[in-house]
Every structure is written in structure tokens, then in C-alpha cells.
Amino acid sequence: MVFRKPPDGGWGWVIVVVSFFTQFLCYGSPLAVGVLYLEWLDAFGEGKGKTAWVGSLANGIGLLASPVCSICVSSFGARPVAIFSGFMVAGGLMMSSFAPNIYFLYISYGIVVGLGCGLLYTATVTITCHYFDKRRGLALGLISTGSSVGLFIYAALQRELIDLYGLDGCLLIVGALSLNILACGSLMRPLESSDSPPPEKTCADKVPDQYFVYHEKEKTVEENISILEKGYVDEKCANNMPDYKQDSILNKNVLSSINVNEKDISYKKKVVEQTNFCKQLAKRKWQLYLNYWEETVVLFKNKVFSALFVAILLFDIGGFPPSLLMEDVARSANISEDDYHMPLISIIGIMTAVGKLTLGILADFKWVNTLYLYVTTLLMTGVALFAIPFAKSYLTLAMLSGILGFLTGNWSIFPYVTTKTVGIEKLTHAYGILMFFAGLGNSLGPPIVGWFYDWTQEYDTAFYFSGFCVLLGGFLLLLAALPCWNACTNHSSKLPPNTYSYKVASSA
């Protein structure tokens, strides 16, 4: 498929709107799972670490499967993937309403819903990057606010639905709302070039080339049949049989022998054709796999990319648990419900939307280096996590929730940083790898914090650990981005073609 130059507008704004609502509908419940988390703790009576697996899987499994999601989007396109994933998200939420135990939720809510969200996220980000270049930061910021607005609304919506219809009724209604993803996905028109030159060869044209050797063999078979016929005729003439009946019988035998040989040769020819075709297909697939791993090795030769995958892993291990466990943190601090003016998860959600939009706009300014901006958000997140154990009132927890929510908005500039690091042509491949490690962090973070609580009966140690992880990732990425590394790289060796070193001294 040949793409035109990104129009930075036109139908691209429709893509932004439908991608916004797609992320709003699919991520609203998984990101606001902290409300459901409290209900599942009371309903199933399991430990905090064990119950936290449900929400962490829902937010992490889609990212873990990002390489597969990227392949699906590259192979089938954003529109079919979005429509199919809409059925997955809606079906998983509805199935969760019939969960008899926590293990059923691992599959229905954690895996099915999580995988559907991962496919939708990859589809929306990929198609948006195709439609925008100069305004890519703004476009990514706008669509990524969909999940944040979904977190803000679904946190209050799910709590209200639970009060009115119970936990099961809440999940059924939320699942029905997710069916609107199908309408959004149908509007994701691919950016194809109408005046692009035709491909070198179509699939139909390639078939004769693949079977050229078989046509040669077919010609040889026809020659053998002619020789066979000639042999039988010469034999008849040499024997010179006077009897008409014997001559007739001999002709019949010759013809029957020729027909049998023709069928046998035709069958063998088909077997040879199919065998060689399967070999060629397997060889081609194996070459594609080899090319994929070679490109992966080339990506990891870029120091910034290698540091980026470590940073995103540590950031999600430490930075994701507050959005899932902040309500339980407040309950563990014995904060009265009368002091609640707004759910803490809702504060995280609305401030994440503000952060995504603000950081996305900043990323479009030429004087702003997006990599340094991303590193700054990591370091500030680590400091905020260290401050959570000292918050003993609703006001301080609300302030920290707002700060953490705003800094979590760095998700909007993460695709921007990835694109500037590896190039647009390798975005899908690189982004799939990075999202795999992000999903690993999302899956491990909340259970680790929950296990810390089950072990110590307090959250202080857990958030000290979380803050340390995020700070470590930020410092590693900062060291990799220092200008001295670029100088060393330029003097020592050159990067492979189509791989770009992130020049921190220049504007992003």
C-alpha cells in the first residue's frame, strides 16, 4: 500500500474525532477499574495483590500484545481491526457481569477486554500518524485525551450504576455502550494514494512466474507421451500382425496405456507443483521473520531507543498503580467519605486529559525538545510518588492525584518521541516493541503494590519502591540522551541505514 503525504487536515480531523471516542469508549472502564476493584475485593474476598491482577491485566495485556497488534494493523488495516476489537471489548465487559470468581475475570475482563483495547489503541495511533506530520503532536494529544476523559466520566458513571443496578448491571450497561466503537471504526478510512503507480506485479501476474518451472515440466510430459505413442505404433508396424482383431486389441491396449500414463503423470505433476509452492511460501515467510528480527536488532543499536524501552517499563511499574489503587489508599488512610468532593480517580482522569493536551501542544513547538520534556515528566512523577506516603488528608491526596494525572499525560508525546527516534517508517515496529514493555510494567505494577500491602499492611513501602523505579528510568534515559553520547557515536561508528540517533542538541 502506497500512502500520500500526510495532509495535516481534511479527513484527518474526522480520524481524530473518531479516534478520540474510540479511546473514550474502550479505555473508560479499564482505566476507572479502581471503582470496580473495591467491589471485587468485597465480592470475592481475595487479597489486594490477587484482585489487582484483573485491572492490571486489562491495562497491560493489550500493550504486551503490541507486536501482534501492530502486525494485525499492518496486515488488515485500522478499520477492520477497530470493528473487530469493538466486539471484543463489548463482549468481554458483558461476560464479566456473569463472573463466578476472580479467575473468570482474569480471562473475560483482563485478557479479552485488554486485548481489544490494545488493538484499538494501536489502530488509532497508527492511522493518526499517517494523516498528520506537522501537527502530529496536537493530533496525538487530542485522541489520547479520549481515554482520560473516559476515566473521568466512567469513574463517576460506574459508581452510580453500581448503586442503581449492582456490579453485574453496571458491567452489562458499560459493555453495551462499547458497541458504539463499531460506528467509530467504520469511519477510519485509510490514507491511500489514488494516483500512485501500479505495483510491479499483481498476485495474478506472479502466479505464472511461480509456476514457470512447472510449465517446462508439462512440456516434457507431453513430449514423453508423444514418444510413448510413437513407440507403440512402431512396435505394431514391426510385428505386422495380419489379424484385424489382434490389431484392434493392440490399439485399445495402447490407448488405454496412454490414458493411464496421462492420469498418472498429471497426478504426479500436481503433487510436484503443490510441494514446490509450499516450499516457496515457507521460504518467503521465513525470510519475513528474519527481516523482522534483523530490524529489531538494528533498533536496539540506537542507545536512545534502548534506554527508552527501559524507561517505559520502569515508568509503568511505578506510575500506573496510583490510577488503580488511589481509592483504596484513601480508604486505608481512614479518610471519611464525607470529605470526598470528587473521586480521586476522576481527578487523575481529568488532569491526565489536561496533561495530554498541554504536552501534545508543547511538542509541536520547534524550540521544545520532546525527549527532554518526556524525561522531565518521568523525574517529576518519581518525586510525586515519594510524597504519597506523607499525604494523610483528602486535600493532599487530591493534589497529588492531579499532579500524577497531569504527568501521566506524557503518553500523548510518547509516540512523538518514538517517531523522532526511529523514523516514521519504523514507527509501527518500534512502537509495538515499546508497548510490549509498557504492558509488562502495567501488568506487574499494581500486583506488586498490592503484595507490598498484604506483606506490610501499609502502602508506604510500596510507593517508595514505585518512586524509585520511575526515577531510575528517567535518569537512564537522560544519560542516554546526553550530547556526549552522540559525539562518541559519530566518532566510533555509524548507525545502520534508516535508523536515527536522537540529537538532543537540536529541536525535536
XYZ file of C-alpha atoms in Angstrom:
508
model
C 0.000 0.000 0.000
C 1.343 3.433 -1.010
C 0.405 6.407 1.175
C 0.156 10.026 0.163
C 1.939 12.774 2.021
C 0.120 13.395 5.346
C -2.492 16.114 4.646
C -2.385 17.512 8.225
C -6.115 18.183 7.999
C -9.141 17.319 5.892
C -10.441 13.858 6.706
C -7.647 13.659 9.267
C -9.775 15.689 11.694
C -12.550 13.104 11.323
C -9.954 10.483 12.185
C -9.031 12.499 15.282
C -12.677 12.723 16.423
C -13.487 9.040 15.937
C -10.164 8.000 17.495
C -10.978 10.202 20.497
C -14.345 8.487 21.005
C -12.830 5.071 20.352
C -10.338 5.506 23.173
C -13.060 7.073 25.338
C -15.330 4.029 24.937
C -12.732 1.282 25.176
C -10.486 2.666 27.925
C -13.125 4.310 30.121
C -13.881 1.217 32.205
C -10.371 -0.350 32.333
C -8.759 2.906 33.452
C -11.517 3.536 36.006
C -11.279 -0.041 37.246
C -10.352 1.267 40.691
C -14.090 1.681 41.378
C -14.726 -1.935 40.380
C -11.625 -3.036 42.298
C -13.236 -2.132 45.634
C -16.383 -4.048 44.691
C -14.413 -7.126 43.656
C -12.487 -7.047 46.947
C -15.775 -7.219 48.858
C -17.478 -9.675 46.485
C -14.773 -12.351 46.215
C -12.809 -11.763 49.437
C -9.395 -12.234 47.791
C -6.168 -10.391 48.684
C -5.327 -6.967 47.270
C -2.455 -8.264 45.164
C -4.546 -11.077 43.702
C -7.520 -8.830 42.936
C -5.291 -6.137 41.415
C -4.360 -8.593 38.656
C -7.754 -8.011 36.995
C -7.213 -4.310 36.392
C -3.520 -4.673 35.649
C -4.192 -7.339 33.010
C -6.899 -5.210 31.403
C -4.458 -2.323 31.037
C -1.343 -4.397 30.381
C -2.300 -7.337 28.174
C -3.063 -5.118 25.179
C 0.332 -3.496 25.481
C 2.039 -6.857 25.958
C 0.488 -7.978 22.693
C 1.512 -4.772 20.907
C 3.810 -6.557 18.418
C 0.874 -8.775 17.440
C -1.446 -5.750 17.373
C 0.992 -3.913 15.109
C 1.145 -6.868 12.729
C -2.661 -7.040 12.646
C -2.994 -3.336 11.844
C -0.260 -3.525 9.199
C -1.826 -6.607 7.604
C -5.545 -5.814 7.736
C -5.719 -2.041 8.230
C -7.034 0.145 11.030
C -10.713 -0.025 10.046
C -11.237 -3.834 10.134
C -9.151 -4.144 13.305
C -11.168 -1.413 15.048
C -14.507 -3.017 14.158
C -13.383 -6.475 15.273
C -11.924 -5.087 18.504
C -15.189 -3.324 19.313
C -16.877 -6.711 19.530
C -14.087 -7.966 21.794
C -14.350 -5.085 24.271
C -18.144 -5.169 24.446
C -18.258 -8.952 24.727
C -15.597 -9.072 27.429
C -17.388 -6.493 29.586
C -20.710 -8.286 29.262
C -19.121 -11.660 30.057
C -17.592 -10.154 33.212
C -21.045 -9.498 34.619
C -21.511 -13.288 34.938
C -18.128 -13.917 36.617
C -18.436 -16.545 39.405
C -14.920 -15.944 40.745
C -11.813 -13.818 40.319
C -10.228 -16.287 37.881
C -13.054 -15.855 35.393
C -12.424 -12.098 35.497
C -8.785 -12.683 34.606
C -9.968 -14.016 31.244
C -13.117 -12.005 30.487
C -12.084 -8.587 31.806
C -8.314 -8.919 31.906
C -7.466 -10.724 28.652
C -10.448 -10.218 26.309
C -11.096 -6.557 27.144
C -7.384 -5.813 27.466
C -6.516 -7.314 24.094
C -9.365 -5.446 22.426
C -8.131 -2.170 23.922
C -4.592 -2.882 22.726
C -5.762 -3.442 19.162
C -7.842 -0.258 19.230
C -5.014 1.816 20.666
C -2.556 0.649 18.008
C -5.113 1.262 15.247
C -5.940 4.815 16.373
C -2.306 5.861 16.892
C -1.125 4.369 13.591
C -3.831 5.874 11.403
C -3.447 9.282 13.112
C 0.308 9.301 12.422
C -0.446 8.550 8.762
C -2.761 11.568 8.477
C -0.603 14.084 10.379
C 3.017 15.202 10.242
C 3.480 18.848 11.248
C 0.514 18.724 13.632
C 1.151 15.188 14.829
C 1.765 16.228 18.433
C -1.556 18.077 18.594
C -3.444 15.231 16.902
C -1.974 12.570 19.201
C -2.666 14.778 22.201
C -6.311 15.170 21.194
C -7.005 11.485 20.615
C -5.170 10.396 23.746
C -7.354 12.674 25.858
C -10.225 10.361 24.954
C -9.037 7.733 27.409
C -8.515 10.382 30.089
C -11.978 11.866 29.643
C -13.283 8.305 29.701
C -11.515 7.744 33.022
C -13.060 10.932 34.446
C -16.616 10.103 33.342
C -16.555 6.340 33.851
C -15.261 6.666 37.418
C -18.437 8.512 38.425
C -20.667 6.624 35.968
C -19.666 3.162 37.181
C -20.107 4.160 40.818
C -23.600 5.466 40.045
C -24.511 2.358 38.026
C -23.321 0.110 40.841
C -25.573 1.956 43.291
C -28.558 1.663 40.944
C -28.156 -1.737 39.271
C -25.384 -3.528 41.133
C -21.989 -4.648 39.854
C -23.419 -7.038 37.244
C -25.825 -4.486 35.809
C -23.037 -1.898 35.658
C -20.833 -4.152 33.530
C -23.716 -5.023 31.174
C -24.547 -1.353 30.551
C -20.902 -0.369 30.091
C -20.476 -3.252 27.631
C -23.488 -2.074 25.634
C -22.021 1.430 25.437
C -18.814 -0.045 23.994
C -20.688 -1.235 20.909
C -20.510 2.350 19.639
C -16.873 1.576 18.805
C -18.172 -0.188 15.681
C -19.543 3.083 14.290
C -16.273 4.876 15.054
C -14.188 2.164 13.420
C -16.226 2.280 10.203
C -15.104 5.908 9.668
C -11.364 5.117 9.817
C -10.773 5.462 6.090
C -7.194 4.523 5.129
C -4.969 7.160 3.546
C -4.348 5.572 0.148
C -2.861 7.204 -2.918
C -5.323 7.337 -5.802
C -2.743 8.425 -8.375
C 0.055 6.140 -7.219
C 1.797 3.994 -9.830
C 0.552 0.420 -10.003
C 2.610 -2.205 -8.231
C 5.229 -4.050 -10.186
C 3.235 -7.269 -10.265
C -0.155 -8.263 -9.014
C -0.837 -11.558 -7.338
C -2.280 -12.909 -10.560
C 0.835 -11.882 -12.502
C 3.112 -13.585 -10.005
C 1.482 -16.972 -10.474
C 2.967 -17.684 -13.941
C 6.442 -16.839 -12.619
C 5.997 -19.182 -9.698
C 4.818 -21.979 -11.970
C 7.288 -21.374 -14.826
C 9.227 -24.468 -13.896
C 6.021 -26.466 -13.878
C 5.124 -25.407 -17.441
C 8.535 -26.619 -18.525
C 7.847 -29.930 -16.840
C 4.435 -30.080 -18.518
C 6.112 -29.641 -21.874
C 8.450 -32.508 -21.083
C 5.489 -34.678 -20.113
C 3.781 -34.014 -23.471
C 6.976 -34.944 -25.298
C 7.175 -38.191 -23.329
C 3.576 -39.011 -24.204
C 4.337 -38.414 -27.918
C 7.371 -40.670 -27.714
C 5.279 -43.282 -25.960
C 2.634 -43.178 -28.692
C 5.305 -43.399 -31.376
C 6.884 -46.386 -29.663
C 3.671 -48.312 -29.589
C 2.957 -47.534 -33.260
C 6.449 -48.639 -34.343
C 6.039 -51.815 -32.378
C 2.728 -52.518 -34.115
C 4.277 -51.985 -37.540
C 7.282 -54.183 -36.781
C 5.174 -57.101 -35.681
C 2.968 -56.707 -38.822
C 0.081 -58.727 -37.395
C -2.345 -59.821 -40.135
C -5.225 -60.496 -37.774
C -7.589 -57.482 -37.616
C -8.849 -58.422 -34.143
C -5.356 -58.639 -32.728
C -4.550 -55.243 -34.277
C -7.693 -53.750 -32.758
C -6.898 -55.177 -29.332
C -3.367 -53.830 -29.564
C -4.663 -50.332 -30.412
C -7.025 -50.436 -27.481
C -4.234 -51.511 -25.162
C -2.015 -48.729 -26.441
C -4.705 -46.097 -25.959
C -5.645 -47.376 -22.510
C -1.981 -47.440 -21.509
C -1.545 -43.892 -22.753
C -4.637 -42.705 -20.837
C -3.431 -44.394 -17.642
C 0.003 -42.877 -18.050
C -1.516 -39.447 -18.716
C -3.542 -39.608 -15.477
C -0.557 -40.836 -13.511
C 1.738 -38.163 -14.930
C -0.893 -35.449 -14.349
C -1.303 -36.514 -10.722
C 2.455 -36.557 -10.119
C 2.763 -33.163 -11.776
C 0.161 -31.669 -9.421
C 1.928 -33.161 -6.407
C 5.223 -31.627 -7.532
C 3.541 -28.260 -8.124
C 1.934 -28.184 -4.687
C 5.113 -29.318 -2.956
C 7.256 -26.667 -4.618
C 4.648 -23.972 -3.994
C 4.563 -24.833 -0.255
C 8.350 -24.735 -0.119
C 8.458 -21.329 -1.772
C 5.734 -19.990 0.566
C 7.530 -21.297 3.664
C 10.816 -19.811 2.437
C 9.171 -16.427 1.889
C 7.550 -16.438 5.361
C 10.826 -17.438 6.979
C 12.564 -14.562 5.189
C 9.960 -12.143 6.557
C 10.615 -13.383 10.086
C 14.351 -12.994 9.597
C 13.882 -9.448 8.306
C 11.712 -8.609 11.340
C 14.369 -9.766 13.808
C 17.141 -8.031 11.864
C 15.197 -4.766 12.022
C 14.647 -5.323 15.750
C 18.394 -5.725 16.318
C 19.021 -2.542 14.332
C 16.547 -0.650 16.534
C 18.280 -1.721 19.741
C 21.623 -0.470 18.416
C 20.189 3.013 18.942
C 21.146 3.937 22.533
C 18.169 6.250 22.995
C 15.727 3.579 21.866
C 17.311 1.030 24.233
C 17.059 3.475 27.134
C 13.504 4.336 26.111
C 12.257 0.776 26.483
C 13.844 0.515 29.980
C 12.301 3.851 30.975
C 8.802 2.942 29.803
C 8.991 -0.401 31.625
C 10.019 1.178 34.936
C 7.593 4.078 34.497
C 4.609 1.739 34.150
C 5.696 -0.427 37.062
C 5.758 2.609 39.340
C 3.469 5.167 37.714
C 0.402 3.090 36.872
C -0.655 1.772 40.352
C -1.999 5.144 41.657
C -4.715 5.243 38.975
C -5.873 1.809 40.101
C -5.297 1.921 43.857
C -5.696 5.559 44.898
C -9.251 4.993 46.147
C -8.041 2.152 48.355
C -5.131 4.319 49.529
C -7.641 6.889 50.761
C -9.724 4.199 52.458
C -6.597 2.769 54.125
C -5.749 6.284 55.405
C -9.170 6.340 57.162
C -10.372 9.341 55.187
C -14.090 9.869 55.746
C -16.423 9.642 52.765
C -17.944 12.958 53.842
C -14.670 14.649 52.874
C -14.958 13.358 49.319
C -15.878 16.130 46.906
C -14.842 14.108 43.851
C -13.417 10.584 43.368
C -9.631 10.638 43.273
C -9.678 8.552 40.116
C -11.811 11.215 38.428
C -9.241 13.851 39.382
C -6.493 11.705 37.860
C -8.571 11.304 34.715
C -9.383 14.942 34.079
C -5.841 16.084 34.846
C -4.453 13.375 32.554
C -6.596 14.822 29.765
C -5.242 18.306 30.508
C -1.688 16.946 30.618
C -2.009 15.083 27.324
C -3.381 18.100 25.529
C -0.864 20.515 27.048
C 2.159 18.304 26.453
C 0.948 17.481 22.939
C 0.758 21.179 22.077
C 4.200 21.818 23.591
C 5.657 19.014 21.469
C 4.729 20.911 18.291
C 6.873 23.944 19.206
C 10.226 23.870 17.439
C 12.115 25.178 20.470
C 10.865 22.291 22.665
C 12.898 19.090 22.726
C 10.321 16.340 23.220
C 12.812 13.875 24.653
C 13.896 16.281 27.397
C 10.228 17.085 28.025
C 9.450 13.396 28.441
C 12.407 12.885 30.808
C 11.215 15.838 32.920
C 7.793 14.258 33.353
C 9.413 10.994 34.491
C 11.544 12.682 37.139
C 8.625 14.728 38.465
C 6.431 11.621 38.612
C 9.026 9.868 40.754
C 9.081 12.759 43.222
C 5.267 12.817 43.428
C 5.174 9.066 44.155
C 7.616 9.543 47.017
C 5.211 12.131 48.503
C 2.151 9.828 48.614
C 3.064 8.170 51.973
C 3.107 11.644 53.580
C -0.418 12.514 52.378
C -2.892 11.868 55.199
C -5.858 14.023 54.114
C -8.206 14.162 51.152
C -6.830 17.553 50.066
C -3.227 16.390 49.841
C -4.221 13.153 48.087
C -6.328 15.151 45.630
C -3.406 17.464 44.877
C -1.028 14.540 44.330
C -3.645 12.805 42.183
C -3.891 15.908 39.995
C -0.104 16.177 39.668
C 0.278 12.490 38.830
C -2.591 12.684 36.365
C -1.060 15.661 34.564
C 2.361 13.991 34.344
C 0.813 10.729 33.121
C -0.304 12.801 30.151
C 3.189 12.204 28.757
C 1.575 9.266 26.922
C 0.497 11.782 24.276
C 4.099 12.656 23.387
C 5.468 9.128 23.658
C 4.563 8.218 20.036
C 6.057 11.586 19.036
C 9.327 10.752 20.810
C 9.353 7.283 19.238
C 8.821 8.710 15.754
C 11.651 11.219 16.166
C 13.915 8.452 17.456
C 13.426 5.744 14.806
C 11.607 7.488 11.931
C 8.029 7.242 10.666
C 8.726 4.179 8.505
C 9.719 2.157 11.580
C 7.104 3.602 13.926
C 4.777 0.589 13.882
C 7.605 -1.867 14.531
C 9.315 0.185 17.241
C 6.082 1.239 18.912
C 4.949 -2.373 19.145
C 8.160 -3.335 20.950
C 7.950 -0.394 23.365
C 4.293 -1.044 24.131
C 5.147 -4.651 24.943
C 7.417 -3.478 27.751
C 4.861 -0.866 28.811
C 2.276 -3.632 29.092
C 4.676 -5.707 31.151
C 5.028 -2.780 33.546
C 1.261 -2.217 33.679
C 0.680 -5.888 34.428
C 3.279 -6.091 37.210
C 2.889 -2.684 38.890
C -0.484 -2.929 40.721
C 0.007 -6.547 41.911
C 3.450 -5.631 43.282
C 1.968 -2.696 45.202
C -0.865 -4.931 46.415
C 1.601 -7.589 47.571
C 3.582 -4.942 49.420
C 0.372 -4.003 51.269
C -0.511 -7.646 52.028
C 3.001 -8.070 53.400
C 3.387 -4.829 55.409
C -0.295 -3.784 55.853
C 0.569 -0.272 54.645
C 1.258 1.439 51.300
C 4.343 3.478 52.278
C 6.971 0.916 51.253
C 5.120 0.169 48.029
C 5.134 3.788 46.838
C 8.766 4.288 47.833
C 9.528 1.360 45.546
C 7.333 2.842 42.781
C 9.035 6.228 43.003
C 12.477 4.654 42.848
C 11.562 2.724 39.672
C 10.329 5.828 37.863
C 13.323 7.947 38.895
C 15.729 5.233 37.777
C 14.109 5.032 34.344
C 14.195 8.818 33.960
C 17.882 9.075 34.862
C 18.843 6.255 32.468
C 17.003 7.930 29.598
C 18.598 11.272 30.455
C 22.090 9.751 30.399
C 21.434 8.114 27.020
C 20.235 11.435 25.588
C 23.251 13.499 26.611
C 25.068 15.156 23.676
C 28.353 13.456 24.585
C 26.866 10.090 23.576
C 26.084 11.432 20.113
C 29.641 12.712 19.794
C 31.023 9.312 20.781
C 28.691 7.585 18.360
C 29.691 9.824 15.476
C 33.402 9.192 16.078
C 33.169 5.452 16.758
C 30.669 4.033 14.333
C 27.800 4.898 12.109
C 24.282 3.725 12.767
C 22.706 1.314 10.253
C 20.664 2.925 7.479
C 17.130 4.096 8.278
C 17.984 4.323 12.000
C 18.126 7.771 13.520
C 20.059 8.876 16.579
C 18.101 11.356 18.665
C 20.076 14.601 18.527
C 19.157 16.222 21.805
C 21.013 19.386 20.930
C 18.636 20.095 18.073
C 14.957 20.903 18.304
C 12.544 17.958 18.182
